[in-house]
Amino acid sequence: MNLLKLLGWEVERLTKPYLILITLLVVTQFAWLGVFLWSETNMYEEMRRAGTPDYTLTFGNYLGGTPFILSIGVAVTAMVFFSFWIWYRDFQGRGTFMMRLLLMPQQRMLVFGAKLVTMMLMILGLFSVQWIALKLQYIAFSSWLDSQMIPMSGSFEQAIGYDRAFSVMFPASLFNFFVHQVLIAIAVLFIFAFVLIERSLWQRTVLAPFLALLMIGVVVVVPMIGFFIIENYLFMEETLAVFTLILVIWFIGVVWIGHRQLTKKLSV
């Protein structure tokens, strides 16, 4: 069994729920766009009749709406859930195929790698779909305001840049995008490590989730405590170097935890 076959298998298993998530995300956002434009148009018409049409809209007003923010929150929550589910569904169902793979120690890290790549592909795919949806929403937004002669200010890039969530998803530079993807990958690896620790302990204690959370918490918190202690004594370049070192420690640490749990501790 090679990595590409495992990757294809993992992607196939998650395709249906992933497409459902994408569909719900896009439909919700366009539905909110319609409601937003209808509401703002009515408000502008009332102000125009009252003789006070001094009213300017930006695309950021639409992005700041509660339904839109909730749609992004649901998408992020779904990615976190998928990061857990991609492991738990194998263990909960005691699938024959997964059991055969886990009985062969030399194949276990291939399973780990396939699941990690699958999650990163899903996250990048979500970012891509969201970017296309945002572009289409901006076109519809600006076209409707022009047709109704409602003043509009600001550009698409400005609206995206002012929003913190989108500045993480779509940073201004390729380097920042790479850094953000590394941080996301480390977050996914922490979830993987938690699941593997919990699965290796669950047959021995009912406290497995709490112990797993404690172990992962130590890996996260200890380097950060050290960073905050010495942060005030560092220059900007030194701060960046130390933070980069912490990222490397986290990455190596969670991969080592995953390898150890899969090859040494996890029983099937």
Coordinates of C-alpha atoms in Angstrom, one line a residue:
M1 CA 0.0 0.0 0.0
N2 CA 1.5 3.4 -1.0
L3 CA 0.8 6.9 0.0
L4 CA -1.1 7.9 -3.2
K5 CA -3.5 5.0 -2.8
L6 CA -4.2 5.8 0.8
L7 CA -4.6 9.5 -0.1
G8 CA -7.1 8.6 -2.8
W9 CA -9.0 6.4 -0.4
E10 CA -9.1 9.1 2.3
V11 CA -10.2 11.8 -0.1
E12 CA -13.0 9.5 -1.5
R13 CA -14.4 8.9 2.0
L14 CA -14.6 12.6 2.8
T15 CA -15.8 13.8 -0.5
K16 CA -19.5 13.7 0.2
P17 CA -19.6 15.5 3.6
Y18 CA -17.0 18.0 2.2
L19 CA -19.2 18.8 -0.8
I20 CA -22.2 19.2 1.5
L21 CA -20.2 21.7 3.6
I22 CA -19.1 23.7 0.6
T23 CA -22.6 23.8 -0.8
L24 CA -24.1 25.0 2.5
L25 CA -21.4 27.6 2.8
V26 CA -21.9 29.1 -0.6
V27 CA -25.7 28.9 -0.5
T28 CA -25.8 30.6 3.0
Q29 CA -23.5 33.4 1.9
F30 CA -25.4 34.2 -1.3
A31 CA -28.7 34.0 0.5
W32 CA -27.4 36.5 3.1
L33 CA -26.1 38.7 0.2
G34 CA -29.6 38.8 -1.2
V35 CA -31.2 39.7 2.2
F36 CA -28.5 42.3 2.8
L37 CA -28.9 44.0 -0.5
W38 CA -32.7 44.0 -0.2
S39 CA -32.6 45.5 3.3
E40 CA -30.0 48.2 2.4
T41 CA -31.8 49.1 -0.8
N42 CA -35.1 49.7 1.2
M43 CA -33.2 51.7 3.8
Y44 CA -31.6 53.9 1.1
E45 CA -34.9 54.5 -0.6
E46 CA -36.5 55.6 2.7
M47 CA -33.6 58.0 3.3
R48 CA -33.8 59.3 -0.2
R49 CA -37.5 60.1 0.2
A50 CA -36.7 61.8 3.5
G51 CA -34.2 64.0 1.7
T52 CA -31.1 62.6 3.5
P53 CA -29.5 60.2 1.0
D54 CA -26.0 60.7 2.4
Y55 CA -25.4 57.0 2.7
T56 CA -22.4 55.0 1.5
L57 CA -22.0 51.3 1.5
T58 CA -18.8 49.2 1.5
F59 CA -18.3 45.5 0.8
G60 CA -17.0 45.3 4.4
N61 CA -20.5 46.1 5.7
Y62 CA -21.7 42.9 4.1
L63 CA -18.7 40.8 5.3
G64 CA -19.3 42.1 8.9
G65 CA -22.9 40.7 9.0
T66 CA -23.6 38.1 11.6
P67 CA -24.8 35.4 9.1
F68 CA -21.7 35.8 7.0
I69 CA -19.4 35.5 10.1
L70 CA -21.4 32.5 11.3
S71 CA -20.9 30.8 7.9
I72 CA -17.1 31.2 8.3
G73 CA -17.3 29.9 11.9
V74 CA -19.3 26.9 10.8
A75 CA -16.7 26.1 8.1
V76 CA -13.8 26.4 10.5
T77 CA -15.6 24.2 13.1
A78 CA -16.3 21.6 10.3
M79 CA -12.6 21.5 9.5
V80 CA -11.7 20.9 13.1
F81 CA -14.4 18.2 13.3
F82 CA -13.1 16.5 10.2
S83 CA -9.6 16.5 11.7
F84 CA -11.0 14.4 14.6
W85 CA -13.4 12.4 12.5
I86 CA -10.9 11.3 9.9
W87 CA -9.3 9.2 12.7
Y88 CA -12.3 8.3 14.9
R89 CA -14.4 6.8 12.2
D90 CA -11.8 4.2 11.6
F91 CA -11.5 3.2 15.3
Q92 CA -15.2 3.4 16.1
G93 CA -16.2 1.2 13.2
R94 CA -13.3 -1.2 13.6
G95 CA -13.1 -1.2 9.8
T96 CA -11.4 -4.3 8.3
F97 CA -9.2 -2.2 6.0
M98 CA -7.9 0.1 8.7
M99 CA -7.3 -2.8 11.1
R100 CA -5.1 -4.5 8.4
L101 CA -3.1 -1.3 8.0
L102 CA -2.6 -0.8 11.7
L103 CA -1.5 -4.4 12.1
M104 CA 1.5 -3.6 9.9
P105 CA 3.7 -1.1 11.8
Q106 CA 5.6 -0.1 8.6
Q107 CA 2.3 1.2 7.1
R108 CA 1.1 3.2 10.0
M109 CA 3.0 6.4 9.2
L110 CA 1.7 6.2 5.7
V111 CA -1.8 6.3 7.1
F112 CA -0.8 9.3 9.2
G113 CA 0.7 11.1 6.2
A114 CA -2.3 10.4 4.0
K115 CA -4.7 11.8 6.6
L116 CA -2.6 14.9 7.1
V117 CA -2.3 15.6 3.3
T118 CA -6.1 15.0 3.0
M119 CA -6.9 17.6 5.6
M120 CA -4.5 20.2 4.1
L121 CA -6.0 19.6 0.7
M122 CA -9.5 20.1 2.1
I123 CA -8.5 23.3 3.9
L124 CA -6.8 24.7 0.7
G125 CA -9.9 23.7 -1.3
L126 CA -12.1 25.5 1.2
F127 CA -9.9 28.6 0.9
S128 CA -10.1 28.4 -2.9
V129 CA -13.9 28.0 -3.1
Q130 CA -14.3 30.9 -0.6
W131 CA -12.1 33.2 -2.6
I132 CA -14.1 32.5 -5.8
A133 CA -17.4 32.9 -3.9
L134 CA -16.2 36.2 -2.5
K135 CA -15.2 37.5 -6.0
L136 CA -18.7 36.6 -7.3
Q137 CA -20.4 38.1 -4.3
Y138 CA -18.4 41.4 -4.8
I139 CA -19.4 41.5 -8.5
A140 CA -23.1 41.0 -7.6
F141 CA -22.8 43.5 -4.7
S142 CA -21.2 46.3 -6.8
S143 CA -23.5 45.6 -9.8
W144 CA -26.6 45.8 -7.8
L145 CA -25.6 49.1 -6.0
D146 CA -24.7 50.6 -9.4
S147 CA -28.1 49.6 -10.8
Q148 CA -29.8 51.2 -7.8
M149 CA -27.5 54.3 -7.9
I150 CA -26.5 53.7 -4.3
P151 CA -23.0 55.1 -3.5
M152 CA -20.3 52.6 -2.8
S153 CA -16.8 53.1 -1.4
G154 CA -13.7 50.9 -1.0
S155 CA -12.4 48.1 -3.1
F156 CA -12.6 44.3 -2.8
E157 CA -8.9 44.2 -1.6
Q158 CA -9.5 46.8 1.0
A159 CA -12.6 44.9 2.4
I160 CA -10.6 41.6 2.6
G161 CA -7.6 43.3 4.1
Y162 CA -9.6 44.9 6.9
D163 CA -11.2 41.6 8.0
R164 CA -9.0 39.6 10.4
A165 CA -10.3 36.2 9.4
F166 CA -9.7 36.9 5.7
S167 CA -6.3 38.4 6.3
V168 CA -5.4 35.0 7.7
M169 CA -7.0 33.0 4.9
F170 CA -5.8 35.3 2.1
P171 CA -2.7 37.2 3.3
A172 CA -1.1 40.0 1.2
S173 CA 2.1 38.1 0.5
L174 CA 3.0 34.5 -0.6
F175 CA 5.4 34.2 2.3
N176 CA 2.6 35.0 4.9
F177 CA 0.3 32.5 3.2
F178 CA 3.0 29.9 3.5
V179 CA 3.5 30.7 7.2
H180 CA -0.3 30.6 7.8
Q181 CA -0.5 27.2 6.2
V182 CA 2.4 25.9 8.4
L183 CA 0.5 27.1 11.4
I184 CA -2.7 25.4 10.2
A185 CA -0.8 22.2 9.6
I186 CA 0.6 22.3 13.1
A187 CA -2.9 22.8 14.5
V188 CA -4.1 19.7 12.6
L189 CA -1.1 17.7 13.8
F190 CA -2.0 18.6 17.4
I191 CA -5.5 17.3 16.8
F192 CA -4.0 14.1 15.3
A193 CA -1.7 13.7 18.3
F194 CA -4.6 14.1 20.7
V195 CA -6.7 11.4 19.0
L196 CA -3.8 8.9 18.9
I197 CA -2.9 9.5 22.5
E198 CA -6.6 9.1 23.6
R199 CA -7.0 6.0 21.4
S200 CA -3.9 4.4 23.0
L201 CA -5.2 5.0 26.5
W202 CA -9.0 4.5 26.2
Q203 CA -8.9 0.7 26.9
R204 CA -7.0 1.3 30.2
T205 CA -8.7 4.4 31.7
V206 CA -11.9 6.4 31.4
L207 CA -9.7 9.5 31.8
A208 CA -8.1 9.0 28.4
P209 CA -9.4 12.2 26.9
F210 CA -8.3 14.3 29.9
L211 CA -4.9 12.8 30.0
A212 CA -4.5 13.3 26.2
L213 CA -5.6 16.9 26.5
L214 CA -3.1 17.4 29.4
M215 CA -0.2 16.0 27.5
I216 CA -1.0 18.1 24.4
G217 CA -1.4 21.1 26.6
V218 CA 2.0 20.7 28.1
V219 CA 3.6 20.5 24.6
V220 CA 1.7 23.7 23.6
V221 CA 2.1 25.7 26.8
V222 CA 5.6 25.1 27.9
P223 CA 7.4 26.6 24.9
M224 CA 5.0 29.5 24.9
I225 CA 5.7 30.3 28.6
G226 CA 9.4 30.3 27.8
F227 CA 8.8 32.6 24.9
F228 CA 6.8 35.1 26.9
I229 CA 9.4 35.1 29.6
I230 CA 12.3 36.1 27.3
E231 CA 10.2 38.1 24.7
N232 CA 10.9 41.5 26.4
Y233 CA 14.7 40.9 26.2
L234 CA 14.7 40.2 22.5
F235 CA 15.0 42.4 19.4
M236 CA 12.5 41.9 16.6
E237 CA 14.8 39.6 14.5
E238 CA 15.5 37.5 17.6
T239 CA 11.8 37.3 18.5
L240 CA 11.1 36.0 15.0
A241 CA 13.9 33.5 15.3
V242 CA 12.7 32.2 18.6
F243 CA 9.1 31.9 17.4
T244 CA 10.3 30.0 14.3
L245 CA 12.2 27.7 16.7
I246 CA 9.1 27.1 18.7
L247 CA 7.2 26.2 15.5
V248 CA 9.9 23.7 14.6
I249 CA 9.8 22.2 18.1
W250 CA 6.0 21.9 17.9
F251 CA 6.1 20.3 14.4
I252 CA 8.8 17.8 15.4
G253 CA 7.1 17.2 18.7
V254 CA 3.7 16.3 17.4
V255 CA 5.1 14.2 14.6
W256 CA 7.2 12.3 17.1
I257 CA 4.1 11.8 19.3
G258 CA 2.1 10.6 16.4
H259 CA 4.9 8.2 15.3
R260 CA 5.4 6.9 18.8
Q261 CA 1.7 6.3 19.4
L262 CA 1.1 4.6 16.1
T263 CA 4.2 2.4 16.1
K264 CA 4.7 1.7 19.9
K265 CA 1.6 2.4 21.9
L266 CA -1.5 1.9 19.8
S267 CA -3.0 -1.6 20.0
V268 CA -5.6 -3.0 17.7

